[in-house]
CSV table of C-alpha atoms in Angstrom, one decimal:
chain,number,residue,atom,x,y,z
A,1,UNK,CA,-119.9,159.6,-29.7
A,2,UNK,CA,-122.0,162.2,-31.1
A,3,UNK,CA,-124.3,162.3,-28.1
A,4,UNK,CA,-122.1,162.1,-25.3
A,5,UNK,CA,-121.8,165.9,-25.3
A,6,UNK,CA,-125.2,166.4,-25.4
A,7,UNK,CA,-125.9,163.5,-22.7
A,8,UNK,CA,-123.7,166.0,-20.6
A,9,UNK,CA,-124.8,169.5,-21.2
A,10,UNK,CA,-128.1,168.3,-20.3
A,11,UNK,CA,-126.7,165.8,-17.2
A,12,UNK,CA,-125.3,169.2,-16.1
A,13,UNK,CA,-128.4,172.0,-16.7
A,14,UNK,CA,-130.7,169.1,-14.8
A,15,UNK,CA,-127.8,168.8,-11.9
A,16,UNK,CA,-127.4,172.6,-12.1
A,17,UNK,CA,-131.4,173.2,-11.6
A,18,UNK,CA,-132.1,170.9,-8.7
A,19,UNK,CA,-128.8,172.6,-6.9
A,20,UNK,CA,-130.3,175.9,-7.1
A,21,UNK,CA,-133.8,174.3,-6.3
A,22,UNK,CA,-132.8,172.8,-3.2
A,23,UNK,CA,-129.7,175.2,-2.0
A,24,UNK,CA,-132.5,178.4,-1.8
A,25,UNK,CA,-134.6,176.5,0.4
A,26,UNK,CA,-131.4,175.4,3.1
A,27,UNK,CA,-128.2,175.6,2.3
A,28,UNK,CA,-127.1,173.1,5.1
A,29,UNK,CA,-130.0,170.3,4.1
A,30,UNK,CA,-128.2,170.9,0.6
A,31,UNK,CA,-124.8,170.1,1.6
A,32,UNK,CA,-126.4,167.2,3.4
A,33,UNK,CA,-128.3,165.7,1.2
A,34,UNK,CA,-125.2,165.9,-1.5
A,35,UNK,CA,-122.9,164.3,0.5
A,36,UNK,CA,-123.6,160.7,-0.8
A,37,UNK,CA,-123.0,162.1,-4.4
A,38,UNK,CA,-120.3,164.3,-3.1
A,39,UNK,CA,-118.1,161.4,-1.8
A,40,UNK,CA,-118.8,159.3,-5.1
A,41,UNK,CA,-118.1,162.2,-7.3
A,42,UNK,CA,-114.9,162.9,-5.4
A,43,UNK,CA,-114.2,159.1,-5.0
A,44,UNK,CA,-114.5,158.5,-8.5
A,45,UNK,CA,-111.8,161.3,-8.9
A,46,UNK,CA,-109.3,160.0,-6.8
A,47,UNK,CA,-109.4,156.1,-8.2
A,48,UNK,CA,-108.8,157.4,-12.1
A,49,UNK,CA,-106.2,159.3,-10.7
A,50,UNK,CA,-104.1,156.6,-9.1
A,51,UNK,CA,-105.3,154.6,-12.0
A,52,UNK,CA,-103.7,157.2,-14.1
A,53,UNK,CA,-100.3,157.3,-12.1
A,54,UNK,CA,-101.6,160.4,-9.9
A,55,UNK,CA,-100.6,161.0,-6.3
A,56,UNK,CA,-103.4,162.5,-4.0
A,57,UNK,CA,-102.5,165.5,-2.1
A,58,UNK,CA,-105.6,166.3,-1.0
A,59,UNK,CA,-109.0,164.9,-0.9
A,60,UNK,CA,-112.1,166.8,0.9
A,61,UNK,CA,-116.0,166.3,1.2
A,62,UNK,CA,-116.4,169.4,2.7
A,63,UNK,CA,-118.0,172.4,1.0
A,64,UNK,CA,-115.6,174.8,0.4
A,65,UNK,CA,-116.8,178.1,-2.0
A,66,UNK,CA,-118.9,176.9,-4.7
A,67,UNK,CA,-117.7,173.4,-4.3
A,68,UNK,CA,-119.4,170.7,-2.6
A,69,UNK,CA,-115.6,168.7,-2.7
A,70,UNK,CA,-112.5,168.6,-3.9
A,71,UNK,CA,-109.7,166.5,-5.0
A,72,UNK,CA,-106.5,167.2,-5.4
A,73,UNK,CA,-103.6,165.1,-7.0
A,74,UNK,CA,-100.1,165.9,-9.1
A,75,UNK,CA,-99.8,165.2,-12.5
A,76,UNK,CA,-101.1,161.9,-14.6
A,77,UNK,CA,-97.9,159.4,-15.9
A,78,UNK,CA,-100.5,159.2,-18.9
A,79,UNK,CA,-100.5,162.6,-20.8
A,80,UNK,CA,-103.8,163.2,-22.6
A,81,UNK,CA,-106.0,160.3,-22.3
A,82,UNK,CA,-105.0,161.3,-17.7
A,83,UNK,CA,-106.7,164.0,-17.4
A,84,UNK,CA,-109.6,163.4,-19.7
A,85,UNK,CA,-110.2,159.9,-18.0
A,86,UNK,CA,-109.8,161.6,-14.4
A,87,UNK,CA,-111.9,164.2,-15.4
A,88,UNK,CA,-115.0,162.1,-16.6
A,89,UNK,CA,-114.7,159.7,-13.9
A,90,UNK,CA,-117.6,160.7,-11.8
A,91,UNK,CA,-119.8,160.2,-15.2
A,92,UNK,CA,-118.9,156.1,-14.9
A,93,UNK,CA,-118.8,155.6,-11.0
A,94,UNK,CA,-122.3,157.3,-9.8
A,95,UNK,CA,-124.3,155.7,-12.7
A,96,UNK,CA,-122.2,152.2,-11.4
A,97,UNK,CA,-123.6,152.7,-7.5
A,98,UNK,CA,-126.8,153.7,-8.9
A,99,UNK,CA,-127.1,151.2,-11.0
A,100,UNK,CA,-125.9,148.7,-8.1
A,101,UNK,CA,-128.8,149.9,-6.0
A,102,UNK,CA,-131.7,150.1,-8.1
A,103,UNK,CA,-131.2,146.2,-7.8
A,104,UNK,CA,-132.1,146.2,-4.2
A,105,UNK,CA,-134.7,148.8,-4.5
A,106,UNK,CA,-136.4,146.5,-7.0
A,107,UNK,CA,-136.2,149.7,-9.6
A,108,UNK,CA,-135.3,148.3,-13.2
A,109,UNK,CA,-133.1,149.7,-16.2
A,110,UNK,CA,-134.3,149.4,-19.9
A,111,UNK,CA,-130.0,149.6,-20.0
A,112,UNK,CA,-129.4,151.3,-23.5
A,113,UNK,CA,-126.3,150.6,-25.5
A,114,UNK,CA,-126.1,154.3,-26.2
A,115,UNK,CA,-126.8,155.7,-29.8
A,116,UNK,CA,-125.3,157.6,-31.9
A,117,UNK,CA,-128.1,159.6,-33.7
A,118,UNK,CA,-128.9,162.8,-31.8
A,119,UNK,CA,-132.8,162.5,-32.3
A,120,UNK,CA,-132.7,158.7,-31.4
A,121,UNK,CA,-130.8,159.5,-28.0
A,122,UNK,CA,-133.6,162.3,-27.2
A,123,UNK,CA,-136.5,160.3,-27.9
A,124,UNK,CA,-134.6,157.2,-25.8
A,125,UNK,CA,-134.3,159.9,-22.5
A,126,UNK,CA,-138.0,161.4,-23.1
A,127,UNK,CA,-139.4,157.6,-22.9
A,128,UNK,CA,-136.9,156.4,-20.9
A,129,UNK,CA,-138.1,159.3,-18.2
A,130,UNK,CA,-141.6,158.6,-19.1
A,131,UNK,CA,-141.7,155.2,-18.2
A,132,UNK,CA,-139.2,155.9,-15.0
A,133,UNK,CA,-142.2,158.1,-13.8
A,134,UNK,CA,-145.1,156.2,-14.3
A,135,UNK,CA,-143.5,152.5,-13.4
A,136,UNK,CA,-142.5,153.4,-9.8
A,137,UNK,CA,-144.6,152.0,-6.6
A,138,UNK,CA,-145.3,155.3,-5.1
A,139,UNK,CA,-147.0,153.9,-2.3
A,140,UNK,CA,-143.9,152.0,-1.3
A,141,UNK,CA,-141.1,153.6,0.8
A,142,UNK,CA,-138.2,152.3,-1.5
A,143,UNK,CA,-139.6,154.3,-4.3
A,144,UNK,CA,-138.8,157.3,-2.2
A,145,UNK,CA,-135.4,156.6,-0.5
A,146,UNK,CA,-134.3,155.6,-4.2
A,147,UNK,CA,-135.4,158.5,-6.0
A,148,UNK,CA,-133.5,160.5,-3.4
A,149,UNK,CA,-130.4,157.8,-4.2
A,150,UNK,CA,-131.2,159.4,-8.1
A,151,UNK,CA,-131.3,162.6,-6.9
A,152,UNK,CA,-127.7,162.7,-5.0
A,153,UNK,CA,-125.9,160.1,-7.0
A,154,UNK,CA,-126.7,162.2,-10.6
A,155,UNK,CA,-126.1,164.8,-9.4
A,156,UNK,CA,-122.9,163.8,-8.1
A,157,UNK,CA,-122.4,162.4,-12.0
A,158,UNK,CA,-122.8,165.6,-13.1
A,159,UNK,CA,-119.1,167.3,-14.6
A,160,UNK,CA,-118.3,170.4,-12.6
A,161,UNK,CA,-116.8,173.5,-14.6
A,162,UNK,CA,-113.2,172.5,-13.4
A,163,UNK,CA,-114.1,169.0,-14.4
A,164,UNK,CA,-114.9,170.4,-17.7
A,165,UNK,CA,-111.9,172.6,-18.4
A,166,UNK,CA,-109.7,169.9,-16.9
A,167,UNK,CA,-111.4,167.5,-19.2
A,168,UNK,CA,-111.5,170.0,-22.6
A,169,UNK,CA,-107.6,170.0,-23.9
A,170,UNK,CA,-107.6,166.4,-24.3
A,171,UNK,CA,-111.0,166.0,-25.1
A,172,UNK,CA,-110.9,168.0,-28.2
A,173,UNK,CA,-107.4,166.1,-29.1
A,174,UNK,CA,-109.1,163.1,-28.3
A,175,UNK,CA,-112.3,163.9,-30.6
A,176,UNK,CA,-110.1,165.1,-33.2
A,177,UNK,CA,-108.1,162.0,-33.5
A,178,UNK,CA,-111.3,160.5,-33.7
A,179,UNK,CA,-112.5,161.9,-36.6
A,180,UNK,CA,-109.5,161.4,-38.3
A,181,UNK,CA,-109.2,158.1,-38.2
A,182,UNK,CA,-113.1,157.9,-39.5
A,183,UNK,CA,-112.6,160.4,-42.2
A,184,UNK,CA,-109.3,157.9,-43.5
A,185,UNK,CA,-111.6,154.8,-42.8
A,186,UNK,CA,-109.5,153.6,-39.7
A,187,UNK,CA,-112.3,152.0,-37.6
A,188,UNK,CA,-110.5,151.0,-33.6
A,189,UNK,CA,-113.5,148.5,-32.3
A,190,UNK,CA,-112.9,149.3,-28.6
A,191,UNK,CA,-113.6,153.1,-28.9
A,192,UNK,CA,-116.6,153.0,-30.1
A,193,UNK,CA,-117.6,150.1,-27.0
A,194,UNK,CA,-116.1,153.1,-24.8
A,195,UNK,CA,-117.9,155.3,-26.3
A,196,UNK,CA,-121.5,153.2,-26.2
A,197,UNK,CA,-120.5,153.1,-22.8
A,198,UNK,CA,-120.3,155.8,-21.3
A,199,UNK,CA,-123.1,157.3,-23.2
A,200,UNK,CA,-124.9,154.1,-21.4
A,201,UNK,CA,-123.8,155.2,-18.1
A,202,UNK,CA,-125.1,158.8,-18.6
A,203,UNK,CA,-128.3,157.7,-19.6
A,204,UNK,CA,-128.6,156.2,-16.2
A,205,UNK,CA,-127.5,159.0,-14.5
A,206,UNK,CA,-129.9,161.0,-16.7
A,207,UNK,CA,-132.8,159.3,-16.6
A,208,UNK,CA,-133.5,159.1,-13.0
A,209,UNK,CA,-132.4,162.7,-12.1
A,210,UNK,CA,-134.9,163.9,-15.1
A,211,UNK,CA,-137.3,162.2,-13.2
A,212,UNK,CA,-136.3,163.9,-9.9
A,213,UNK,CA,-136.4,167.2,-11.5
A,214,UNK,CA,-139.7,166.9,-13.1
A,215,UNK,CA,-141.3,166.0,-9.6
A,216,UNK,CA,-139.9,169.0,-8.0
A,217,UNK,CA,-140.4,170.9,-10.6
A,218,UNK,CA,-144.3,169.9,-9.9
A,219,UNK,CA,-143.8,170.6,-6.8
A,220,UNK,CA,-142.8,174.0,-7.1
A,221,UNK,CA,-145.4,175.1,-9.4
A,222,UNK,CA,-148.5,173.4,-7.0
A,223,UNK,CA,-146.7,176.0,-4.7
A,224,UNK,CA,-146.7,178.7,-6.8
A,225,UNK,CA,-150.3,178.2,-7.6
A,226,UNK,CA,-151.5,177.5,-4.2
A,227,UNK,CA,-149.9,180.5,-3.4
């Protein structure tokens, strides 16, 4: 529980990087190589919110501003938990289709039940991304075409800022109750599953895209140098 904030502050810095990365160099090949993550992210949207009761109004791929997408849909029948569950729906679904084709791509999870120590978690993404690194075939061309798979689909996991003020009233009601319920030693089993979860799928999200970013990243500075 403790993590899953933290899991996506930095889910959103490493998205946020590699979008300014590879937007200066063309912003159509951006746009392009989103769109895979684009139509999950917004995809992810618009199942919660018929999940939730929601009727889509609108749902778009195309950039539009500083959006890559966009959905739009009325109200949630479910007050609270809607909007939060909506919101954070792009955090389970990209991590699911990545995780669905790292299978065929022979690339292999060490799948983490999600911790709830701070230090634990950081450690588990800085190994976790270590080992990503070093244990892929670079010479085959599945290594590539999945890393780019890593590249769209986390980003595409990534919480936009309307996600996130969308996602922050009943978040915070949400956390509180939470907390509450520890502090009077009322301990609900399938939260903290939820919880685990999700802080499970981000690390998958995570993990890879760290990985991406750290290449390019590389990349850029054997540029700078050369140059």
């Amino acid at each position: 529980m403790y993590t899953i904030p933290l899991q996506a502050i930095v889910l959103y810095l490493i998205s946020g990087y590699l979008h300014r990365s590879l937007s200066s160099i063309s912003k159509i090949l951006y746009i392009l190589l989103m769109l895979p993550g684009t139509i999950a992210h917004e995809t992810s949207h618009a199942l919660a919110a018929l999940l939730m009761g929601s009727r889509i109004t609108e749902f778009s791929v195309i950039p539009s501003g500083d959006t890559l997408g966009h959905v739009e849909y009325t109200a949630p029948k479910i007050p609270i938990i809607g909007n939060v569950a909506i919101s954070i729906a792009p955090l389970i679904g990209c991590p699911v289709i990545l995780l669905l084709i790292s299978s065929y791509f022979g690339v292999h999870f060490d799948l983490h039940s999600g911790s709830f120590d701070i230090l634990t978690e950081i450690k588990f993404l800085l190994d976790g991304t270590h080992s990503f690194i070093t244990g892929l075939d670079y010479l085959s061309w599945k290594t590539y075409l999945f890393l780019y798979f890593a590249l769209t689909l986390g980003a595409g996991a990534a919480p936009s800022r309307t996600d996130i003020l969308s996602m922050l009233p009943g978040l915070i009601i949400i956390v509180t109750a939470f907390y509450a319920l520890n502090y009077f030693g009322i301990k609900i089993q399938y939260l903290d599953i939820i919880f685990s979860s999700l802080s499970a799928s981000l690390s998958i999200a995570i993990i890879p895209l760290l990985a991406v970013a750290v290449i390019i990243g590389m990349l850029e500075l054997i540029a700078v140098v050369k140059s």
